Amino acid sequence: MFQGSATLFRAGSFEFRTRHLVIIAVLAMTFSVAMIVRTYPVKYGFYLNEFDPYFDYRAVKFILDNGLDAYWRWHDTMSWYPEGRDIAATSQSGLHVIAAIMYQIFGGGSSLMDFTIMFPVVIGSLTVIVVFALVRVLGGTTAGLFAAAFFALSPPIILRGNLGWFKSEPLGLFFALIATYLFISAIRHREVKYAIPKAVLGGLLLGLANASWGGVQYFSIPIALFFLALPFFKKDMTVPMYVAVAFTVFTLLAAGAFPRPGMAFVTGLPGIAMAGSAAFLVAATFLNRVKPGTRYAAFLLIGFVAAGIAIIAAGLFASPSFRYLNAINPFLKSENALVESVAEHLTPTIVDYFLDYSILLIFAGFGAWMAFQKRNDAAVFALILGITGVYVSATFARLLVFASVGIIVLAALGLAEITRVIMENRKEASSGQKGKKAAQIKSPVSRGSGVRMIYTGVIIAMLAIPVFYPPQSSWLSSADVPTAIANGGTVFRIQTDDWTDAMQWMSQNTEKDAVVAAWWDYGYWITTLGQRTTVNDNATLNQTRIESVAKMFIADEQSGTKIAQDLKADYLLVYVVGQKQLEADPVSNSTSSKVPVFTLGQGGEESKKQWIIRISGFDESRYVERDAFTPKPAFWNNTLLGKLIPFEPLYFASFDGSTLTRVEESWQPGLVQLYSKHVKYPADGGPDQPFHLVYASPSFAESKDIVTGILIYRVNHDYVPRPAGDPYQPTSGPLADMTTGDQVAEIQTAQGPIKIEFFTKAAPGHVNNFITLAEDGFYDGTVFHRLVPGFVIQGGDPQTRNATADKSLWGTGGPGYTIPEEFNDIPHTRGIVSMARTNDPNSAGSQFFIVLEDSELIRQSLDDKYTVFGRVIEGMDTVDKLAALPRVGGDGDDKDQPVNPDDARILSVKIVPR
């Protein structure tokens, strides 16, 4: 296509022509476009993106501060407390080492943070040039230029290499594609002395690429398949044989030299595939010299495949993780909730492929057909690259990077061939006599300039459509993604300082040796920006630890507190995302009282709760409605996470714009839950409170339209939790609806105040009965007539008002009526308020008791036999004082009565708004 023949200058035998100048100009423009598109998120702030880049930045900083030798021995005690982490053996050390070297060379006085933010942009843009070189070897200069342009604008590539994405993919892909270019270039050489150096360098770079990104193991697949295919279409295999051996050996040596992947790569499936296929190529080369023909090569291939199957069946290889096995076999289904919860592990859909590749799919299809027709070494490799790239990408969205490489290569080859046919059309002319076989000669005939212009316009239009349309799903819009810390990892294209402010507060206001427990997503931010120790992070090294944190969040308050203390956590961090919808009265729905009302969702724990539930092992159906998102009342009342999230549910509604069109008390499909702010563990809470809120980020404190709220709670280590059972063992069976009402009871006693909340849905009859009696003054002046340390205190008998009355009758009085039982499965744990009765289940009237301890024996005695209707939320110290009062003692029926009734007297009971 490029016919420029004018020579501009000569360098030895090389002539620099005008077409070379055009190629350089096009590449420079493509490089510039790649840079501009990848830096687009700068409008949201100049940050590292996502989570892992903060760890990688911290690792590079460690090398620069302490040296490479210290890095290889670095056991990080700030992560995965208390065990710590062996960094070199558990991370992509190739990225860290190369970035540290490049910063020392090219840093130019910039800060390391700024350097690492721009690092993926520069590397990703340089990869455009590498793609040009690779595809040029496979299909010519025109195809290379098309491929470079496609690569510059490919959404999956951009999303894995834009501003701040200082992660493994950009550098790993850069090295891997250079290695692939050198490998193909070496294969196509005719002389071994030129091919071997390229193969050696290519192998070293592919090994380094594997040390920089584990996903580069993918390249072992097309390379191994290419080795297996070569004997069936290439006659002279001498050069390919030497190249295969040199490339494979040096790939294994380089990858094995790093702690990760190390020998696991050499003895794992990628290494075995490359070594085995290279060995086959060597054997096939010598066999062809003895017995030429593809039939014998086919028999040999069957033998090698059988040997490979035997090795796999016998387990004679280093087993890879499920992710790599799943990439090879997309039909494997993970039953691991942690793996499934990661967004980048989601399976891409047909829509994803269409939006990401659009018209390229058509060109790639033509390119694949053309490659199949040619069947030379370049065409076969391009075909293998395309097929395997699409194949492995069908498993994880993250692997769409490889589909992009394969589709771009085939699409560039296909479009280049179409362009060649249009621009350089040839016609056939005949010579010779009629009736005889004509000798065919081909002469170039140029199409008219009009046809060329029309073709050029059509191609530009076809390629421009996915770049700009549809507006919200175009290739350019895929670059308009805020860095995660800038928008809090939400779906909103906003900039917020909540996370950076929270991490700064943490680094300045918490103890230097403090341990922070949070969902694993935020671990790298906490250690790098908050400079504090974490119990888990994004490395997901210890799944048991992550499950423990999940159980802490989903367990009840007592069990969750026990797990938090077991983790030695000094602080808990919770993240919640909400949108302010209107301002209304939380009870009447009126818009006159100006109380902010929110919906929750789009990025915080309120959106991850279903995954946290699954990972914890709890039954999701207990806590989440059928839409798999809306939390049930049990979530808010029965889980620690529900109490840590500083919102409380109001009602369900639908919207027409900002107007409520339908309001319901219970969830129905199509309705969304509305919430008001409510901090359940305030900073000024008493010593009976297991957690105290010490920090709330600005958007939550100020009730902004979009709340990206980071809440940091101090763990009260003086609080003694009393879980009803094993806190690490999720309970089974249905849960009562522990929704609490809008009113509480304030009980004034001779020993101090007690505040009780009511379970209005679990026991509505008993709650209404207690409230009615209290409002009538029924309980005023009565005595806690039964005090049993370690068990319960009991009161509510009207006969106890008169200190001179017959005390033998205490415990037999009531309001003059009884109410039906409402037994439920709320466990009788410390602070629970339950109704007393006789042997008749329906004999409850006015007497109630408060449970003093958490005990399996108490639960066996009381659970499912007495109606739980409330819980002490303040004043358990008063309850303990009452239980410790002197008792009559002895063997009589009055042994548990207080010696001085006035010391155990209820002065008043008032029902007040919550």
PDB file of N, CA and C in Angstrom, residues 55-128:
ATOM      1  N   PHE A  55      -0.049  -1.121  46.527  1.00  0.00           N
ATOM      2  CA  PHE A  55       0.919  -2.079  47.051  1.00  0.00           C
ATOM      3  C   PHE A  55       2.181  -2.085  46.199  1.00  0.00           C
ATOM      4  N   ASP A  56       2.006  -2.074  44.865  1.00  0.00           N
ATOM      5  CA  ASP A  56       3.169  -2.098  43.983  1.00  0.00           C
ATOM      6  C   ASP A  56       4.014  -0.845  44.174  1.00  0.00           C
ATOM      7  N   TYR A  57       3.369   0.286  44.362  1.00  0.00           N
ATOM      8  CA  TYR A  57       4.113   1.525  44.656  1.00  0.00           C
ATOM      9  C   TYR A  57       4.909   1.360  45.948  1.00  0.00           C
ATOM     10  N   ARG A  58       4.275   0.814  46.966  1.00  0.00           N
ATOM     11  CA  ARG A  58       4.946   0.625  48.260  1.00  0.00           C
ATOM     12  C   ARG A  58       6.137  -0.314  48.120  1.00  0.00           C
ATOM     13  N   ALA A  59       6.003  -1.351  47.291  1.00  0.00           N
ATOM     14  CA  ALA A  59       7.094  -2.300  47.095  1.00  0.00           C
ATOM     15  C   ALA A  59       8.270  -1.647  46.367  1.00  0.00           C
ATOM     16  N   VAL A  60       7.986  -0.832  45.343  1.00  0.00           N
ATOM     17  CA  VAL A  60       9.056  -0.140  44.623  1.00  0.00           C
ATOM     18  C   VAL A  60       9.755   0.836  45.562  1.00  0.00           C
ATOM     19  N   LYS A  61       8.984   1.517  46.369  1.00  0.00           N
ATOM     20  CA  LYS A  61       9.568   2.460  47.332  1.00  0.00           C
ATOM     21  C   LYS A  61      10.492   1.732  48.307  1.00  0.00           C
ATOM     22  N   PHE A  62      10.089   0.529  48.694  1.00  0.00           N
ATOM     23  CA  PHE A  62      10.932  -0.261  49.600  1.00  0.00           C
ATOM     24  C   PHE A  62      12.276  -0.572  48.937  1.00  0.00           C
ATOM     25  N   ILE A  63      12.270  -0.929  47.662  1.00  0.00           N
ATOM     26  CA  ILE A  63      13.518  -1.215  46.957  1.00  0.00           C
ATOM     27  C   ILE A  63      14.410   0.019  46.916  1.00  0.00           C
ATOM     28  N   LEU A  64      13.809   1.157  46.580  1.00  0.00           N
ATOM     29  CA  LEU A  64      14.588   2.386  46.486  1.00  0.00           C
ATOM     30  C   LEU A  64      15.140   2.816  47.843  1.00  0.00           C
ATOM     31  N   ASP A  65      14.383   2.558  48.903  1.00  0.00           N
ATOM     32  CA  ASP A  65      14.804   2.977  50.251  1.00  0.00           C
ATOM     33  C   ASP A  65      15.784   2.000  50.892  1.00  0.00           C
ATOM     34  N   ASN A  66      15.644   0.702  50.567  1.00  0.00           N
ATOM     35  CA  ASN A  66      16.395  -0.311  51.307  1.00  0.00           C
ATOM     36  C   ASN A  66      17.317  -1.175  50.447  1.00  0.00           C
ATOM     37  N   GLY A  67      17.175  -1.100  49.133  1.00  0.00           N
ATOM     38  CA  GLY A  67      18.035  -1.899  48.270  1.00  0.00           C
ATOM     39  C   GLY A  67      17.371  -3.196  47.843  1.00  0.00           C
ATOM     40  N   LEU A  68      17.895  -3.745  46.755  1.00  0.00           N
ATOM     41  CA  LEU A  68      17.303  -4.949  46.174  1.00  0.00           C
ATOM     42  C   LEU A  68      17.503  -6.170  47.060  1.00  0.00           C
ATOM     43  N   ASP A  69      18.638  -6.256  47.708  1.00  0.00           N
ATOM     44  CA  ASP A  69      18.896  -7.412  48.566  1.00  0.00           C
ATOM     45  C   ASP A  69      17.894  -7.485  49.714  1.00  0.00           C
ATOM     46  N   ALA A  70      17.601  -6.326  50.290  1.00  0.00           N
ATOM     47  CA  ALA A  70      16.609  -6.288  51.373  1.00  0.00           C
ATOM     48  C   ALA A  70      15.232  -6.652  50.855  1.00  0.00           C
ATOM     49  N   TYR A  71      14.940  -6.276  49.602  1.00  0.00           N
ATOM     50  CA  TYR A  71      13.637  -6.601  49.017  1.00  0.00           C
ATOM     51  C   TYR A  71      13.448  -8.118  48.915  1.00  0.00           C
ATOM     52  N   TRP A  72      14.485  -8.832  48.464  1.00  0.00           N
ATOM     53  CA  TRP A  72      14.352 -10.285  48.321  1.00  0.00           C
ATOM     54  C   TRP A  72      14.107 -10.952  49.676  1.00  0.00           C
ATOM     55  N   ARG A  73      14.528 -10.295  50.763  1.00  0.00           N
ATOM     56  CA  ARG A  73      14.346 -10.874  52.100  1.00  0.00           C
ATOM     57  C   ARG A  73      13.198 -10.220  52.877  1.00  0.00           C
ATOM     58  N   TRP A  74      12.448  -9.368  52.243  1.00  0.00           N
ATOM     59  CA  TRP A  74      11.428  -8.564  52.924  1.00  0.00           C
ATOM     60  C   TRP A  74      10.249  -9.415  53.363  1.00  0.00           C
ATOM     61  N   HIS A  75      10.062  -9.469  54.688  1.00  0.00           N
ATOM     62  CA  HIS A  75       8.861 -10.084  55.255  1.00  0.00           C
ATOM     63  C   HIS A  75       8.039  -8.955  55.867  1.00  0.00           C
ATOM     64  N   ASP A  76       6.987  -8.614  55.188  1.00  0.00           N
ATOM     65  CA  ASP A  76       6.178  -7.448  55.562  1.00  0.00           C
ATOM     66  C   ASP A  76       5.295  -7.779  56.757  1.00  0.00           C
ATOM     67  N   THR A  77       5.478  -7.074  57.866  1.00  0.00           N
ATOM     68  CA  THR A  77       4.686  -7.318  59.081  1.00  0.00           C
ATOM     69  C   THR A  77       3.479  -6.396  59.172  1.00  0.00           C
ATOM     70  N   MET A  78       3.317  -5.490  58.193  1.00  0.00           N
ATOM     71  CA  MET A  78       2.160  -4.605  58.217  1.00  0.00           C
ATOM     72  C   MET A  78       0.962  -5.193  57.482  1.00  0.00           C
ATOM     73  N   SER A  79       1.140  -6.313  56.827  1.00  0.00           N
ATOM     74  CA  SER A  79       0.028  -6.957  56.143  1.00  0.00           C
ATOM     75  C   SER A  79      -0.173  -8.356  56.699  1.00  0.00           C
ATOM     76  N   TRP A  80      -1.419  -8.809  56.644  1.00  0.00           N
ATOM     77  CA  TRP A  80      -1.779 -10.139  57.114  1.00  0.00           C
ATOM     78  C   TRP A  80      -1.302 -10.381  58.548  1.00  0.00           C
ATOM     79  N   TYR A  81      -1.587  -9.386  59.382  1.00  0.00           N
ATOM     80  CA  TYR A  81      -1.227  -9.481  60.801  1.00  0.00           C
ATOM     81  C   TYR A  81      -1.926 -10.683  61.435  1.00  0.00           C
ATOM     82  N   PRO A  82      -1.255 -11.463  62.307  1.00  0.00           N
ATOM     83  CA  PRO A  82       0.123 -11.255  62.765  1.00  0.00           C
ATOM     84  C   PRO A  82       1.177 -12.016  61.970  1.00  0.00           C
ATOM     85  N   GLU A  83       0.770 -12.849  61.005  1.00  0.00           N
ATOM     86  CA  GLU A  83       1.735 -13.691  60.309  1.00  0.00           C
ATOM     87  C   GLU A  83       2.678 -12.902  59.412  1.00  0.00           C
ATOM     88  N   GLY A  84       2.152 -11.856  58.739  1.00  0.00           N
ATOM     89  CA  GLY A  84       2.958 -11.108  57.794  1.00  0.00           C
ATOM     90  C   GLY A  84       2.985 -11.772  56.436  1.00  0.00           C
ATOM     91  N   ARG A  85       3.801 -11.226  55.547  1.00  0.00           N
ATOM     92  CA  ARG A  85       3.818 -11.695  54.157  1.00  0.00           C
ATOM     93  C   ARG A  85       5.231 -11.654  53.590  1.00  0.00           C
ATOM     94  N   ASP A  86       5.625 -12.719  52.926  1.00  0.00           N
ATOM     95  CA  ASP A  86       6.892 -12.775  52.205  1.00  0.00           C
ATOM     96  C   ASP A  86       6.661 -12.132  50.838  1.00  0.00           C
ATOM     97  N   ILE A  87       7.091 -10.895  50.679  1.00  0.00           N
ATOM     98  CA  ILE A  87       6.707 -10.100  49.521  1.00  0.00           C
ATOM     99  C   ILE A  87       7.224 -10.685  48.209  1.00  0.00           C
ATOM    100  N   ALA A  88       8.507 -10.956  48.113  1.00  0.00           N
ATOM    101  CA  ALA A  88       9.083 -11.398  46.836  1.00  0.00           C
ATOM    102  C   ALA A  88       8.453 -12.689  46.344  1.00  0.00           C
ATOM    103  N   ALA A  89       8.096 -13.566  47.271  1.00  0.00           N
ATOM    104  CA  ALA A  89       7.550 -14.869  46.893  1.00  0.00           C
ATOM    105  C   ALA A  89       6.063 -14.824  46.586  1.00  0.00           C
ATOM    106  N   THR A  90       5.408 -13.732  46.925  1.00  0.00           N
ATOM    107  CA  THR A  90       3.955 -13.678  46.762  1.00  0.00           C
ATOM    108  C   THR A  90       3.496 -12.498  45.914  1.00  0.00           C
ATOM    109  N   SER A  91       4.413 -11.877  45.179  1.00  0.00           N
ATOM    110  CA  SER A  91       4.008 -10.737  44.360  1.00  0.00           C
ATOM    111  C   SER A  91       4.774 -10.736  43.049  1.00  0.00           C
ATOM    112  N   GLN A  92       4.386  -9.818  42.162  1.00  0.00           N
ATOM    113  CA  GLN A  92       4.999  -9.738  40.835  1.00  0.00           C
ATOM    114  C   GLN A  92       6.287  -8.926  40.937  1.00  0.00           C
ATOM    115  N   SER A  93       7.343  -9.582  41.378  1.00  0.00           N
ATOM    116  CA  SER A  93       8.595  -8.872  41.659  1.00  0.00           C
ATOM    117  C   SER A  93       9.241  -8.298  40.402  1.00  0.00           C
ATOM    118  N   GLY A  94       8.949  -8.857  39.233  1.00  0.00           N
ATOM    119  CA  GLY A  94       9.493  -8.297  37.995  1.00  0.00           C
ATOM    120  C   GLY A  94       9.076  -6.850  37.808  1.00  0.00           C
ATOM    121  N   LEU A  95       7.808  -6.558  38.085  1.00  0.00           N
ATOM    122  CA  LEU A  95       7.316  -5.188  37.989  1.00  0.00           C
ATOM    123  C   LEU A  95       8.050  -4.279  38.961  1.00  0.00           C
ATOM    124  N   HIS A  96       8.229  -4.737  40.189  1.00  0.00           N
ATOM    125  CA  HIS A  96       8.856  -3.904  41.206  1.00  0.00           C
ATOM    126  C   HIS A  96      10.311  -3.597  40.848  1.00  0.00           C
ATOM    127  N   VAL A  97      11.034  -4.590  40.427  1.00  0.00           N
ATOM    128  CA  VAL A  97      12.455  -4.400  40.121  1.00  0.00           C
ATOM    129  C   VAL A  97      12.630  -3.503  38.898  1.00  0.00           C
ATOM    130  N   ILE A  98      11.890  -3.788  37.830  1.00  0.00           N
ATOM    131  CA  ILE A  98      12.018  -2.989  36.605  1.00  0.00           C
ATOM    132  C   ILE A  98      11.603  -1.544  36.854  1.00  0.00           C
ATOM    133  N   ALA A  99      10.514  -1.339  37.597  1.00  0.00           N
ATOM    134  CA  ALA A  99      10.047   0.024  37.870  1.00  0.00           C
ATOM    135  C   ALA A  99      11.073   0.796  38.695  1.00  0.00           C
ATOM    136  N   ALA A 100      11.685   0.128  39.659  1.00  0.00           N
ATOM    137  CA  ALA A 100      12.710   0.797  40.468  1.00  0.00           C
ATOM    138  C   ALA A 100      13.901   1.204  39.617  1.00  0.00           C
ATOM    139  N   ILE A 101      14.324   0.322  38.714  1.00  0.00           N
ATOM    140  CA  ILE A 101      15.452   0.642  37.830  1.00  0.00           C
ATOM    141  C   ILE A 101      15.089   1.791  36.892  1.00  0.00           C
ATOM    142  N   MET A 102      13.897   1.723  36.319  1.00  0.00           N
ATOM    143  CA  MET A 102      13.486   2.755  35.370  1.00  0.00           C
ATOM    144  C   MET A 102      13.315   4.098  36.067  1.00  0.00           C
ATOM    145  N   TYR A 103      12.855   4.087  37.325  1.00  0.00           N
ATOM    146  CA  TYR A 103      12.729   5.360  38.046  1.00  0.00           C
ATOM    147  C   TYR A 103      14.101   5.992  38.263  1.00  0.00           C
ATOM    148  N   GLN A 104      15.078   5.166  38.589  1.00  0.00           N
ATOM    149  CA  GLN A 104      16.424   5.699  38.803  1.00  0.00           C
ATOM    150  C   GLN A 104      17.013   6.274  37.510  1.00  0.00           C
ATOM    151  N   ILE A 105      16.604   5.707  36.371  1.00  0.00           N
ATOM    152  CA  ILE A 105      17.132   6.177  35.091  1.00  0.00           C
ATOM    153  C   ILE A 105      16.321   7.352  34.546  1.00  0.00           C
ATOM    154  N   PHE A 106      14.992   7.219  34.591  1.00  0.00           N
ATOM    155  CA  PHE A 106      14.125   8.194  33.924  1.00  0.00           C
ATOM    156  C   PHE A 106      13.311   9.053  34.890  1.00  0.00           C
ATOM    157  N   GLY A 107      13.511   8.891  36.182  1.00  0.00           N
ATOM    158  CA  GLY A 107      12.706   9.629  37.153  1.00  0.00           C
ATOM    159  C   GLY A 107      12.786  11.130  36.985  1.00  0.00           C
ATOM    160  N   GLY A 108      13.968  11.624  36.646  1.00  0.00           N
ATOM    161  CA  GLY A 108      14.130  13.034  36.336  1.00  0.00           C
ATOM    162  C   GLY A 108      13.714  13.982  37.435  1.00  0.00           C
ATOM    163  N   GLY A 109      13.855  13.582  38.676  1.00  0.00           N
ATOM    164  CA  GLY A 109      13.512  14.467  39.778  1.00  0.00           C
ATOM    165  C   GLY A 109      12.057  14.441  40.177  1.00  0.00           C
ATOM    166  N   SER A 110      11.223  13.685  39.470  1.00  0.00           N
ATOM    167  CA  SER A 110       9.808  13.578  39.840  1.00  0.00           C
ATOM    168  C   SER A 110       9.678  12.696  41.071  1.00  0.00           C
ATOM    169  N   SER A 111       8.544  12.816  41.753  1.00  0.00           N
ATOM    170  CA  SER A 111       8.299  11.947  42.898  1.00  0.00           C
ATOM    171  C   SER A 111       7.993  10.542  42.401  1.00  0.00           C
ATOM    172  N   LEU A 112       8.268   9.563  43.232  1.00  0.00           N
ATOM    173  CA  LEU A 112       7.974   8.182  42.851  1.00  0.00           C
ATOM    174  C   LEU A 112       6.490   8.002  42.592  1.00  0.00           C
ATOM    175  N   MET A 113       5.640   8.652  43.375  1.00  0.00           N
ATOM    176  CA  MET A 113       4.204   8.535  43.173  1.00  0.00           C
ATOM    177  C   MET A 113       3.814   9.030  41.782  1.00  0.00           C
ATOM    178  N   ASP A 114       4.306  10.200  41.397  1.00  0.00           N
ATOM    179  CA  ASP A 114       3.991  10.734  40.071  1.00  0.00           C
ATOM    180  C   ASP A 114       4.528   9.813  38.974  1.00  0.00           C
ATOM    181  N   PHE A 115       5.716   9.279  39.188  1.00  0.00           N
ATOM    182  CA  PHE A 115       6.314   8.387  38.192  1.00  0.00           C
ATOM    183  C   PHE A 115       5.463   7.139  38.000  1.00  0.00           C
ATOM    184  N   THR A 116       5.023   6.543  39.092  1.00  0.00           N
ATOM    185  CA  THR A 116       4.233   5.317  38.982  1.00  0.00           C
ATOM    186  C   THR A 116       2.840   5.590  38.424  1.00  0.00           C
ATOM    187  N   ILE A 117       2.308   6.791  38.647  1.00  0.00           N
ATOM    188  CA  ILE A 117       1.005   7.123  38.074  1.00  0.00           C
ATOM    189  C   ILE A 117       1.089   7.185  36.552  1.00  0.00           C
ATOM    190  N   MET A 118       2.183   7.744  36.027  1.00  0.00           N
ATOM    191  CA  MET A 118       2.349   7.866  34.580  1.00  0.00           C
ATOM    192  C   MET A 118       2.946   6.618  33.941  1.00  0.00           C
ATOM    193  N   PHE A 119       3.528   5.752  34.724  1.00  0.00           N
ATOM    194  CA  PHE A 119       4.221   4.565  34.213  1.00  0.00           C
ATOM    195  C   PHE A 119       3.341   3.738  33.261  1.00  0.00           C
ATOM    196  N   PRO A 120       2.114   3.363  33.640  1.00  0.00           N
ATOM    197  CA  PRO A 120       1.314   2.532  32.732  1.00  0.00           C
ATOM    198  C   PRO A 120       0.913   3.260  31.455  1.00  0.00           C
ATOM    199  N   VAL A 121       0.753   4.582  31.522  1.00  0.00           N
ATOM    200  CA  VAL A 121       0.409   5.347  30.322  1.00  0.00           C
ATOM    201  C   VAL A 121       1.548   5.269  29.307  1.00  0.00           C
ATOM    202  N   VAL A 122       2.759   5.487  29.765  1.00  0.00           N
ATOM    203  CA  VAL A 122       3.922   5.460  28.872  1.00  0.00           C
ATOM    204  C   VAL A 122       4.159   4.046  28.339  1.00  0.00           C
ATOM    205  N   ILE A 123       4.123   3.071  29.228  1.00  0.00           N
ATOM    206  CA  ILE A 123       4.360   1.683  28.801  1.00  0.00           C
ATOM    207  C   ILE A 123       3.269   1.222  27.844  1.00  0.00           C
ATOM    208  N   GLY A 124       2.007   1.561  28.159  1.00  0.00           N
ATOM    209  CA  GLY A 124       0.909   1.173  27.274  1.00  0.00           C
ATOM    210  C   GLY A 124       1.015   1.813  25.906  1.00  0.00           C
ATOM    211  N   SER A 125       1.441   3.069  25.858  1.00  0.00           N
ATOM    212  CA  SER A 125       1.591   3.751  24.570  1.00  0.00           C
ATOM    213  C   SER A 125       2.767   3.182  23.785  1.00  0.00           C
ATOM    214  N   LEU A 126       3.847   2.836  24.462  1.00  0.00           N
ATOM    215  CA  LEU A 126       4.980   2.202  23.775  1.00  0.00           C
ATOM    216  C   LEU A 126       4.604   0.826  23.220  1.00  0.00           C
ATOM    217  N   THR A 127       3.679   0.153  23.904  1.00  0.00           N
ATOM    218  CA  THR A 127       3.237  -1.160  23.433  1.00  0.00           C
ATOM    219  C   THR A 127       2.562  -1.045  22.072  1.00  0.00           C
ATOM    220  N   VAL A 128       1.981   0.111  21.771  1.00  0.00           N
ATOM    221  CA  VAL A 128       1.407   0.349  20.449  1.00  0.00           C
ATOM    222  C   VAL A 128       2.471   0.143  19.369  1.00  0.00           C
TER     223      VAL A 128
END
